[in-house]
């Protein structure tokens, strides 16, 4: 209980004073864990991430209820750079690189958390070690990178902030399965070697559950299910809607009916 | 605008009606009566002030249409006024043209300039547009100054008062009614435009151009229309100004005049015709209020010769204060007062915590 | 020869002023219409310090430069900070308001009289001969050198220092920059400080070369077309734009009509707006983002 790094409790976020995007989201991330937050489009995954990373005030949205606690400190109303300086760094879904800056400049621009013995050069070297592809592209403008390279640069640049916790939004978006599994392996390596806690937000439940220690399912702005990856992936509804396949093939008509009567009490 | 309870609109026509309640009709009728009676009781000084306000209203309405509704920044307002004034002056001097020719002529010149400088607006947005209108200002002023020097009117062009038939428009009271009618016409024209398709298109363009385009609004045409209408009105205002003063000179149309009009729009309240009127009144009266204040309050002796400087500084300060603390302008304040009385004994804090 | 020198000097003046426009536009997409007034304030700052530290011209200049920089930070903190997040229109209007305020306030403090801060420093603006026929005043020579230095150091700052890279990053994608730990307010304040610093220096040098009076505001406005011709977000563009505008202005004045001086930059601008609205080096998509 006490050693949870990040605790989100009964979070409620309202956009422009009228649209409630997230209502009653609670989750906890223990130090050193990889936690997956799963959900379909518009379920509230990104909003939850934005609330944690302090982005929320910038879209005329606000946290109206609930708390976000990081190491026992309330952070839901901090500005983005304040959250970053505490050690939580977001890798956003799109626009994750500065397109007119070179790869090396993208890494240099970041402001790191104050850490003892911090060495920008060494950190940059280790980023290039995690993502050797970036080392070759060092002086290329980020606007000319491919989707996979951008994702690497996004994660690499976030590492330059010396994070204790990474929030990764839709890592798999628009990438080939091979690239996705490779990136997931890198995340595992980062966690193993740097001890970084990772909150992974994904639509692609399969890849996320493969590396996660714990998972939450969010739907219509609420957490509807949580558990270990084994438990989640064996759950009937998860199989049905996130992993594909399931026990028996059903016709689309059946699926629709089933969807309506979905129960989340497994 | 909120209404007191018990008043409901039952068909769409009522939404666009200008005077929708009896109270409003009565209020405006009273206002008209007061305005008609005013010149017969006011001093010459007050009358001049009122005339200046009317002139300013025409210009402010024109700028409000362009900036406040269609969302296009313009810094060429003084230039356009100068264009109207110089059209009148040149036509009068060169061919001795009468008032009823120079007035439409300056409107035409304004419209033409509107087309010319509106054309870049089809490709430019925001800042670039503002600077191209700034260019317009300098070019018109240069052309006017050039005319003055080439023809030997080094201090300015003198224009005789307008004559229609045998009647000469000279008397301040007559001017009061003529300018009042022009101002009222400008206001009504603006209000009518705004409740038509054109007005709705402008608002859509201001909101987001790309979306407006996607909704099937011919953005280019309506933007150009905004420029043409606004420049034409401004130019006519400039022509009236020239006749009212009886004098045209390039110095009268400095960049400060543009800033004053921009200030009318800001201080009055962007996106409101009432705002244009309130802003015009405020900006015209402001220097006189400052002057009165400096006479009452103790000021350093060195400032005695720098009334214009006090004026500038105070003016900038007021603009800044409005931008920072009341972006809705005077209209915002007016609406809050109105709401306060409308809701009066039942006022309570908004329910939502978000506010 | 003399014409070439005149062009270079005028281009240097415009270029030095343009730095400020480009820096502010680049980070915050706002154009500052108060730049002419801020330049003038810088020049008056020198006038004031020259009086205070009479006999120590170098100290006076240094203090004036520091003051000019602080004015930029003050402008940002007191006024422009609350304009971030508002529409660009509101921010531009705020700079207009600031300009008119400063214009009045400066006259109230220093009166509208023509001043010569360089005399207070105890220096004279003597002319230097170049070749057989051409001459250049000492202040103008310093101005050209200072402009070159300013551009070189700005280039290195933006290209090779961490803060420069951060400034570029913030200009490009403020949200991402904030999320990467870059404090936007600090960056914006820095941009304003650099802008008023270069602008203030420009003001001081212009005042030393000719005189310190209201015409400086017009010079500030005339530099704007130069920045736009270059594309507003590129230093190289500003430099080339300044050259084009200055060349057009000097040649037109010389061959056609001296009265054209105030109009030529705007003519050049109009031509460019029609032919190439995003300027020489501006990025094309910037137009859509405004």
XYZ file of C-alpha atoms in Angstrom, chain A residues 55 58 80-81 84 89-90 92 95-101 105 108-111 120 154 157-158 161, chain C residues 158-159 162-163 165-166 168-170 172-185 283 286:
50
model
C -1.460 18.531 -19.684
C -4.005 23.286 -21.688
C 3.531 19.782 -17.456
C 7.118 20.811 -16.845
C 8.359 16.237 -15.636
C 7.569 11.837 -18.418
C 4.970 11.307 -21.103
C 2.641 11.318 -26.355
C 3.738 14.802 -32.258
C 6.304 13.188 -30.050
C 9.357 14.744 -31.711
C 10.413 18.283 -32.649
C 10.308 17.918 -36.393
C 12.675 20.723 -37.383
C 15.336 19.681 -34.913
C 19.050 18.205 -30.811
C 19.563 17.763 -26.050
C 16.521 19.976 -25.729
C 15.064 18.150 -22.768
C 15.354 19.411 -19.241
C 23.789 14.336 -20.197
C 10.110 9.842 -28.535
C 14.040 11.902 -25.633
C 11.773 11.091 -22.708
C 14.544 13.780 -18.787
C 20.303 28.784 -31.351
C 22.328 26.091 -33.020
C 21.168 23.827 -24.904
C 19.034 26.887 -24.213
C 17.899 24.363 -28.866
C 15.223 24.532 -26.208
C 13.715 26.396 -31.032
C 11.919 23.387 -29.609
C 9.480 25.556 -27.676
C 7.982 24.560 -32.755
C 5.804 22.594 -30.388
C 5.163 24.314 -27.069
C 3.086 21.464 -25.663
C 5.722 18.850 -26.272
C 8.379 21.206 -24.981
C 6.489 21.744 -21.744
C 6.080 18.055 -21.341
C 9.810 17.504 -21.845
C 10.440 19.680 -18.838
C 11.072 22.981 -20.615
C 9.470 25.836 -18.684
C 7.731 27.823 -21.413
C 7.493 31.038 -19.447
C 8.068 27.629 -43.763
C 3.234 28.407 -40.811
